[in-house]
XYZ file of C-alpha atoms in Angstrom:
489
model
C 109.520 110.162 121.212
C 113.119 110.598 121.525
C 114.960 112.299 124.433
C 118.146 114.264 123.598
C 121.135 113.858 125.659
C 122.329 116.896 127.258
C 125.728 115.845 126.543
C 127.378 117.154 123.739
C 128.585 113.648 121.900
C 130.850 114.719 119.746
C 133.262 116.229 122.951
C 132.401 113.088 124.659
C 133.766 111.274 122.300
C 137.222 113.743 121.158
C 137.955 113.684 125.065
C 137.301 109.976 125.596
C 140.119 109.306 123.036
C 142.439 111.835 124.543
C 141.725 112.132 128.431
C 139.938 109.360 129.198
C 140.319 106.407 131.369
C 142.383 104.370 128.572
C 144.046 106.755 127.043
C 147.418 107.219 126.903
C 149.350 109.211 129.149
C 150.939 112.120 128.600
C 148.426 113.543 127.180
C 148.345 114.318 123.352
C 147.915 117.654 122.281
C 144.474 118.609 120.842
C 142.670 121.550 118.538
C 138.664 121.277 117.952
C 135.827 123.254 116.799
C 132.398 122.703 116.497
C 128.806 123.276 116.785
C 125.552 122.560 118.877
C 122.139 124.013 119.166
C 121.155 127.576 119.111
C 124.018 129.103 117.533
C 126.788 127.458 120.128
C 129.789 127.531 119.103
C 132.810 125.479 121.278
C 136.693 125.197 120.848
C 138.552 122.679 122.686
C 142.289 122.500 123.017
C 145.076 121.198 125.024
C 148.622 122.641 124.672
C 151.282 121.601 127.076
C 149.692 120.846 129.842
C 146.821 123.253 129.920
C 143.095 122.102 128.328
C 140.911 124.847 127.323
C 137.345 125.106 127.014
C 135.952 128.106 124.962
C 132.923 128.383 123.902
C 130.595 131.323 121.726
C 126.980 131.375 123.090
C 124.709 134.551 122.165
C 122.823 135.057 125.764
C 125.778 134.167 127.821
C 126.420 137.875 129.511
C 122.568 137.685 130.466
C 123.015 134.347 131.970
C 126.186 135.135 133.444
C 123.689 137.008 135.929
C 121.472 134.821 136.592
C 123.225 131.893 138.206
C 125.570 131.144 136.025
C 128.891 132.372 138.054
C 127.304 130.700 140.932
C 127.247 127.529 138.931
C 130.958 127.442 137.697
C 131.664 127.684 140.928
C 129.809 124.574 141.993
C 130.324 122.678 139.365
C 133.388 123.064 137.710
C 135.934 123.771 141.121
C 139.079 122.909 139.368
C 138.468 125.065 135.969
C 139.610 128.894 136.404
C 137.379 131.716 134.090
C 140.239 133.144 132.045
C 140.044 135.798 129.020
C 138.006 134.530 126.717
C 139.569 133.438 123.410
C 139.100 136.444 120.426
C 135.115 135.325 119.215
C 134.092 133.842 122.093
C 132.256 134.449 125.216
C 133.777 132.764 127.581
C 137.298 130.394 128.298
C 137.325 127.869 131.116
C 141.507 126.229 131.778
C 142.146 123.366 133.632
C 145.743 121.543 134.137
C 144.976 118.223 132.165
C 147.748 116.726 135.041
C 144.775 116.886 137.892
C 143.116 114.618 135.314
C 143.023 111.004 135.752
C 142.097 107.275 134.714
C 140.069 107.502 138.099
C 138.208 110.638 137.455
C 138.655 111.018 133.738
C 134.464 110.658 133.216
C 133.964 113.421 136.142
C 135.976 115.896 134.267
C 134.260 114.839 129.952
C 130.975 114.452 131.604
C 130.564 118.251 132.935
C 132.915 119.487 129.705
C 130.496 117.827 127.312
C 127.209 119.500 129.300
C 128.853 122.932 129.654
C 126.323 124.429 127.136
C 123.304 122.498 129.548
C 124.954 123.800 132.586
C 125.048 127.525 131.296
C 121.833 127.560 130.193
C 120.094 125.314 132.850
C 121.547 127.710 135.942
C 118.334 130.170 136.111
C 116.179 127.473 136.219
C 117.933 125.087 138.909
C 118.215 128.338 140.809
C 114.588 128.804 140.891
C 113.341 125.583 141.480
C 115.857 125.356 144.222
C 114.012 128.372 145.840
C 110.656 126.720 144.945
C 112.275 123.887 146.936
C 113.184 126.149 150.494
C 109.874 128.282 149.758
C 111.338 131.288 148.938
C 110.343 131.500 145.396
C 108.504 134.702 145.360
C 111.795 136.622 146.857
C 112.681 135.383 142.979
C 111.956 138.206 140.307
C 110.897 137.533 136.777
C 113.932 136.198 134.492
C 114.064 137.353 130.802
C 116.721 135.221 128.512
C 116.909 135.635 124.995
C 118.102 132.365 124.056
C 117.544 132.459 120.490
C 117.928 135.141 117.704
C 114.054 135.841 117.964
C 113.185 133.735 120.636
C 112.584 134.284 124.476
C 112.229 132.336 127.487
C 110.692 133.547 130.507
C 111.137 132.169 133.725
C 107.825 133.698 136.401
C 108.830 132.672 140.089
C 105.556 132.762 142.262
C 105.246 131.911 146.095
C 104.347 127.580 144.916
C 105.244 127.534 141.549
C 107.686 128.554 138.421
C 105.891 129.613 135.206
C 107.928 129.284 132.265
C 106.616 130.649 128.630
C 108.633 130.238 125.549
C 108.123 132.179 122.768
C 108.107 129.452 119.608
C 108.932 131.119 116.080
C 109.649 128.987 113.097
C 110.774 131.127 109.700
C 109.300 128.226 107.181
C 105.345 127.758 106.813
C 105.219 124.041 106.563
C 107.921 123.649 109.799
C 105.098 126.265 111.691
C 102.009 124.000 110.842
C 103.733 121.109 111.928
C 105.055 123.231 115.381
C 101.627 123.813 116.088
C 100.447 120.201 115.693
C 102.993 119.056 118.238
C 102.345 122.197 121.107
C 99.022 121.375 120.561
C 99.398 117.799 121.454
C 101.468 119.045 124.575
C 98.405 120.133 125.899
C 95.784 117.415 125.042
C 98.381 114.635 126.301
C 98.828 116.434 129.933
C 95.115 115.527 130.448
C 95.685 111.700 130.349
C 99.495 111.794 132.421
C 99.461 111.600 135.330
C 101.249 114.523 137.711
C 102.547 116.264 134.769
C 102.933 119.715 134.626
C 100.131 122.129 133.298
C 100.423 123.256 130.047
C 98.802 125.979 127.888
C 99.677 126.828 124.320
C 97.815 130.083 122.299
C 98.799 132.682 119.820
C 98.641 135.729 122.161
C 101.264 136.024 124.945
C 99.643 134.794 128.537
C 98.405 136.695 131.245
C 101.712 136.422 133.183
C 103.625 137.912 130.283
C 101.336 141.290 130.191
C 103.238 144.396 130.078
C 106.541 142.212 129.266
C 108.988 144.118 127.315
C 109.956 143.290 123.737
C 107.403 141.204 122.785
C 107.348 139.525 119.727
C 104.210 140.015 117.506
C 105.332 139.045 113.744
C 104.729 136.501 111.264
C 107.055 133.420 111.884
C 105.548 133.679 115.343
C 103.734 130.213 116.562
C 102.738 130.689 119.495
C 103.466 131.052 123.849
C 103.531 127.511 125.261
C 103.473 127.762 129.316
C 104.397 125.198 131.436
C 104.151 125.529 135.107
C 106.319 123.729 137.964
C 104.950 122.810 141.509
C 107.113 121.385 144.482
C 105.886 117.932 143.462
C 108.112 118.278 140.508
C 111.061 119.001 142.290
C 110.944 118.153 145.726
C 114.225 115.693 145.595
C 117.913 116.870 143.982
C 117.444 114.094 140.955
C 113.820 115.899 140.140
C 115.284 118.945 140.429
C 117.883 118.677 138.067
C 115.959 116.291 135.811
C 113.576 119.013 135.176
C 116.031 121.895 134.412
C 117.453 119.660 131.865
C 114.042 119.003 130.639
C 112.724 122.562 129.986
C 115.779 124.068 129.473
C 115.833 121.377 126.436
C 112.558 122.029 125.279
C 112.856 124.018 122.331
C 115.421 121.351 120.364
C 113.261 118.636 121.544
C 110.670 120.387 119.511
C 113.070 121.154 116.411
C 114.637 117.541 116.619
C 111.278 115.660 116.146
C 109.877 118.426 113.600
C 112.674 117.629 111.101
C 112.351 113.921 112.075
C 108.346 114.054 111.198
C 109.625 115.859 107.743
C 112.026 113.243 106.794
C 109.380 110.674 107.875
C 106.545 112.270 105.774
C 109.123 112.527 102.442
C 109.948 108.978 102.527
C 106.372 107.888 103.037
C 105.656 109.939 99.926
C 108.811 108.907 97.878
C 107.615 105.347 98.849
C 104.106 106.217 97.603
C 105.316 107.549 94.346
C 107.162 104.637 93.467
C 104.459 102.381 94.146
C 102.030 104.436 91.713
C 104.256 104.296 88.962
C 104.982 100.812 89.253
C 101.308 100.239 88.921
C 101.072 102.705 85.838
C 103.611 100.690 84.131
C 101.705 97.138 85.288
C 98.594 99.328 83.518
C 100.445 98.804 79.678
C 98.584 96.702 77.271
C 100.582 93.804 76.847
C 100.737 92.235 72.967
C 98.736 89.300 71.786
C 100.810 86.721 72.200
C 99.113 84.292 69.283
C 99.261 86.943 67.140
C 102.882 87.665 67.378
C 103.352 83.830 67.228
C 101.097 83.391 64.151
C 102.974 86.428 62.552
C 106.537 84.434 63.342
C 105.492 81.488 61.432
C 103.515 82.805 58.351
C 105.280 86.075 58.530
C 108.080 87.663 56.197
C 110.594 88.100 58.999
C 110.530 84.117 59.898
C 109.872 83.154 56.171
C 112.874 85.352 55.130
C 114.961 83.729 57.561
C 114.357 80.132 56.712
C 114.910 81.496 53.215
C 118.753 81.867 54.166
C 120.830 78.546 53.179
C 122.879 78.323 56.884
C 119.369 78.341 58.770
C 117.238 76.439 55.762
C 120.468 73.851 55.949
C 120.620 73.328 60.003
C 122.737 69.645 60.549
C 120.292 66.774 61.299
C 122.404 65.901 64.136
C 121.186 69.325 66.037
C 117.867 68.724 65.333
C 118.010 64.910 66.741
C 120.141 66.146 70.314
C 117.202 68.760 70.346
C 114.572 65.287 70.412
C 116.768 63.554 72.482
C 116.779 66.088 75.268
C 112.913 66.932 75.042
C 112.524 62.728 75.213
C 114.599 62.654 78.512
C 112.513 65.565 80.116
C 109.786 63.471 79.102
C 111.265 59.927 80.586
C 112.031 62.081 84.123
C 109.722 60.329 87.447
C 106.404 61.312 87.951
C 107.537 63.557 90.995
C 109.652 66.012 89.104
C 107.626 65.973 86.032
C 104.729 67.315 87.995
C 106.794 70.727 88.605
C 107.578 72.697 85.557
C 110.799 74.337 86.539
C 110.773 76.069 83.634
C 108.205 78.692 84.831
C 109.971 78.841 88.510
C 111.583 82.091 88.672
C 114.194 83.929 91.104
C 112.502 87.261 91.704
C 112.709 90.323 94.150
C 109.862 91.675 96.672
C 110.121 95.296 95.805
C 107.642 96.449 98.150
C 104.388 94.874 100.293
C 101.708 96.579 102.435
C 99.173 94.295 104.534
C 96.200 92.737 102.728
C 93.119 95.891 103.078
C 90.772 93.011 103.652
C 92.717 89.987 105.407
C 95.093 91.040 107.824
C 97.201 87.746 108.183
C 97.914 88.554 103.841
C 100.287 90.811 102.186
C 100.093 92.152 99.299
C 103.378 92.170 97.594
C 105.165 93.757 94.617
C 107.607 91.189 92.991
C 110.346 91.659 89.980
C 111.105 88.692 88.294
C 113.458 90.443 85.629
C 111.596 92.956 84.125
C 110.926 96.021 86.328
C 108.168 97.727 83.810
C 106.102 94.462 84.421
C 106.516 93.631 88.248
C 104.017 90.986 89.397
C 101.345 91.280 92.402
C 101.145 88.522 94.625
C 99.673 87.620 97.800
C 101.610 86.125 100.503
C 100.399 84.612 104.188
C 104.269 84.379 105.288
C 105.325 85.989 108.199
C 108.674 86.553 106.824
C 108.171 89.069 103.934
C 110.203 91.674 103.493
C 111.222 94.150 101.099
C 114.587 92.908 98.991
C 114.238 89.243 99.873
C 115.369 87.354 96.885
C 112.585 84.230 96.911
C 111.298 82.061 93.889
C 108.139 82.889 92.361
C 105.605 80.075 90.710
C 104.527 81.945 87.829
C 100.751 81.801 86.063
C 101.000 78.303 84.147
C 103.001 76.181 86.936
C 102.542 73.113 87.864
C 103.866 71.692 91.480
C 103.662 68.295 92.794
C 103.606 68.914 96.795
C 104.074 65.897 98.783
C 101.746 66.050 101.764
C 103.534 65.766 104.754
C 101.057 63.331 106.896
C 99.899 60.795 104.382
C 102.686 61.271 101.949
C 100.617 61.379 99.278
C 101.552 63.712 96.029
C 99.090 66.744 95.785
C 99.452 68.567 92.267
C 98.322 72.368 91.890
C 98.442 74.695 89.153
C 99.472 78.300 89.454
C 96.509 80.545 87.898
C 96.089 84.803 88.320
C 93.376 84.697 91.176
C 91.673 87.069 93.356
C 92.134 87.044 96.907
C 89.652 89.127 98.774
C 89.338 91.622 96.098
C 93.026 91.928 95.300
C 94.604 89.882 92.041
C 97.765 87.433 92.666
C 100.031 87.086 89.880
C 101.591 83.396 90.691
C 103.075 81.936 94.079
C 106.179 82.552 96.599
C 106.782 79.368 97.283
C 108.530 77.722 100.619
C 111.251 74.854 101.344
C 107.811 72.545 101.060
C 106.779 73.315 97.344
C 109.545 73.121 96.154
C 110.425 69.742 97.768
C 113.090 70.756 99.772
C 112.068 69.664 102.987
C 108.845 67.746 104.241
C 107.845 71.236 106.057
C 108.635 74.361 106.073
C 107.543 77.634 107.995
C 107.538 81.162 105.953
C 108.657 81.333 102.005
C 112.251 79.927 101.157
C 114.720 82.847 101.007
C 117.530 82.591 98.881
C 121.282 84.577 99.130
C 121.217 88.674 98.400
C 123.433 87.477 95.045
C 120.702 85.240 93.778
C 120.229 86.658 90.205
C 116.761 87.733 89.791
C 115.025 86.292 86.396
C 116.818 83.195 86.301
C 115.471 79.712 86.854
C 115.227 78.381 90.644
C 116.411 74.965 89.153
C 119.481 76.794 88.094
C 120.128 78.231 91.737
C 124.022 76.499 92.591
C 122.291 75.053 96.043
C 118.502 73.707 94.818
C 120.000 70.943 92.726
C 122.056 69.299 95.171
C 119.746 69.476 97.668
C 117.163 67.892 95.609
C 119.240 65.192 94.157
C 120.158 64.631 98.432
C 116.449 63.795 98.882
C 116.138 61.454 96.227
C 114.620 63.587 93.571
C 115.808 63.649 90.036
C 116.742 66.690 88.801
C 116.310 67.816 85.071
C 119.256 68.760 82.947
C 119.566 72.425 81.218
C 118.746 72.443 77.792
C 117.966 75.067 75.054
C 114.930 76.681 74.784
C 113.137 75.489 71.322
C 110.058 76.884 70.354
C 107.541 74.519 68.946
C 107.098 76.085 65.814
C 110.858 76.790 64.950
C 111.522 73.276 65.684
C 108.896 72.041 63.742
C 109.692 74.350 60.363
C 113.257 72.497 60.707
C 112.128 68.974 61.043
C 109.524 69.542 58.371
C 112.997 70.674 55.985
């Protein structure tokens, strides 16, 4: 899972461009709002040659008591607390001259964790006295850090206890809150030195007789989480885990919307795939009987009725021969591939064979996207939007085998693989008698037009005519039956 930064990255990157070790001098002036996590609001601006740092955060005059002074005094010696700006909680003013290229990412480092800082000072106080062993001269801390949410921080003589109160408004955002708590505590059990954790729906024992608590219905749940002085018996622990828990609760709102968006594609994904298959599900038309209608019928009869079509030159007719007697007179090696029925088509989508796990099983569109094709693929390779050229059912290759040299013909029929049907072939460099071998299918460009002939492809013909293949020239599709009502004339 994903750590967030404590860092705000959007001031990071406004003060990088205006204070920071490359940027130019004097310093520009500068107005910015924006916002962060639980309801933060921060202004930044520098005017002449004063930058200040305002910001609007809801439990700041409880923190402000509870280590927070203490804190700006530590950490942020060269800032002065000034009036705060009119709807904001608190102003911090610093001469932007005491800034420079040398300590530039001092000064945006502690600006852009200001909001960490504030809220992290309670709890770097009290595992500092769990550090000495004077926690339990620590009383209980109460911070409302959310509009309906609570954290409380429990000092005892050799550990901290820290509760959160977890409330979620939406129903499907609570079930999924629970799921991760939940897994909080299951996953403690196998790590090593974490901390203890405990999740429920009624408040803990610690929390009994607790004011304001919170008993309604977008209430989750109390998750606990206890610190010992093995969790922060060095400085870098120390503040490592204050930025941890203090964290906690957008950690847990990041990676709920993350596991929404996740679930929503998987589902778009899944709808897309079912409606592809619904439309693969058509009845498709009797071919022969279409055909059969075309030459008997009234539309074809009424057709060769008209004088222009009835009247066709003789010379047509004979280029027509000529150019079907040349595809004929082509080498044995390219006659053996009908290029005819080798397509440029799309992998839409693929999911891993249920039966063979070195297969997928893909979803290709070789033009028509009501009638996509299924085909099963060993390549390592696949992916979804390659543009790669399809053998169709009826196609014949001629694949020269690469150790005796010998010519090994194979024709393309609809199979089944395992229990799943292939529609045709993706072919590789190989099959298509680009190269003697080839590892994964052949990929063409992203502008290869899907539905058009591979033959027709601007690169395949060179390369074939490089190897010493002959390549067969375009010519009009005839059907048989047309061509022979117009001889017969």
């Amino acid at each position: 899972m994903l750590f967030l930064e404590s860092e705000n990255k959007i001031i990071k990157g406004v003060l990088e461009g205006r204070i920071g070790e490359k940027a130019p001098r004097p310093v520009a002036p500068l107005e910015i709002r924006l916002c962060d996590f639980d309801d933060v609001q921060v202004c930044i601006s520098i005017v002449d040659t004063l930058l200040t740092v305002s910001m609007a955060y809801p439990p700041y005059k409880t923190l402000e008591g509870l280590g927070a002074k203490q804190m700006f005094a530590a950490t942020y010696p060269e800032f002065q607390l000034v009036a705060p700006k009119a709807g904001f909680d608190l102003s911090l003013q610093v001469n932007v001259d005491l800034i420079t290229p040398s300590n530039a990412a001092s000064f945006i480092g502690r600006i852009s964790g200001l909001k960490r800082n504030i809220l992290g000072a309670p709890f770097e106080q009290c595992f500092e006295a769990l550090q000495n062993g004077n926690a339990n001269t620590l009383g209980p801390v109460q911070i409302p850090y959310r509009r309906n949410e609570t954290i409380y921080v429990l000092p005892q003589e050799d550990r901290i206890v820290i509760v959160y109160s977890v409330c979620f408004d939406d129903k499907t955002d609570q079930a999924i809150a629970r799921v991760f708590l939940q897994e909080f505590v299951d996953t403690r059990r196998t790590v090593n030195n974490a901390p203890p954790v405990a999740f429920g729906k009624d408040p803990p024992l610690e929390l009994r007789g607790a004011p304001n608590l919170r008993n309604s219905p977008d209430l989750v749940g109390y998750l606990s989480v206890v610190i010992f002085f093995t969790h922060v018996d060095t400085t870098e622990k120390r503040i490592k885990a204050a930025t941890l828990v203090q964290s906690l609760r957008n950690y847990l709102h990041y990676h709920i919307k993350a596991s929404k968006t996740y679930l929503h594609i998987r589902m778009r994904k899944r709808v897309d795939l079912l409606l592809q298959v619904l439309n693969r599900a058509r009845p498709e038309k009797d071919q022969s009987k279409i055909q059969k209608k075309d030459h008997h019928g009234p539309n074809i009869c009424s057709s060769l009725d008209c004088k222009d079509d009835r009247l066709l030159s003789l010379s047509q007719i004979l280029s027509e021969a000529m150019i079907i007697k040349k595809q004929k007179d082509l080498p044995q090696s390219m006659t053996e591939t009908t290029w005819n029925t080798l397509v440029i088509g799309e992998i839409v989508d693929y999911h891993p064979h249920p039966q063979a796990d070195p297969l997928n099983v893909c979803i290709v569109n070789i033009g028509d996207e009501e009638k996509l094709l299924q085909i099963i693929c060993g390549a390592s390779n696949v992916r979804v939007g390659a543009r790669i050229p399809v053998a169709t059912v009826g196609t014949r290759l001629a694949i020269k085998e690469h150790v005796t040299g010998d010519l090994k013909k194979l024709k393309i029929k609809k199979s089944k693989l395992r229990g799943e049907i292939s529609q045709g072939m993706i072919c590789s460099e190989a099959e298509l008698g680009l190269a003697d071998e080839s590892d994964g299918i052949f990929i063409f460009e992203a502008d290869a037009r899907v539905g058009s002939l591979v033959i027709e492809h601007h690169t395949i013909a060179s390369r074939l005519i490089a190897r010493g293949i002959s390549v067969p020239s375009s010519y009009p599709t005839v059907a048989a039956s047309l061509l022979q009502a117009k001889t017969e004339q």
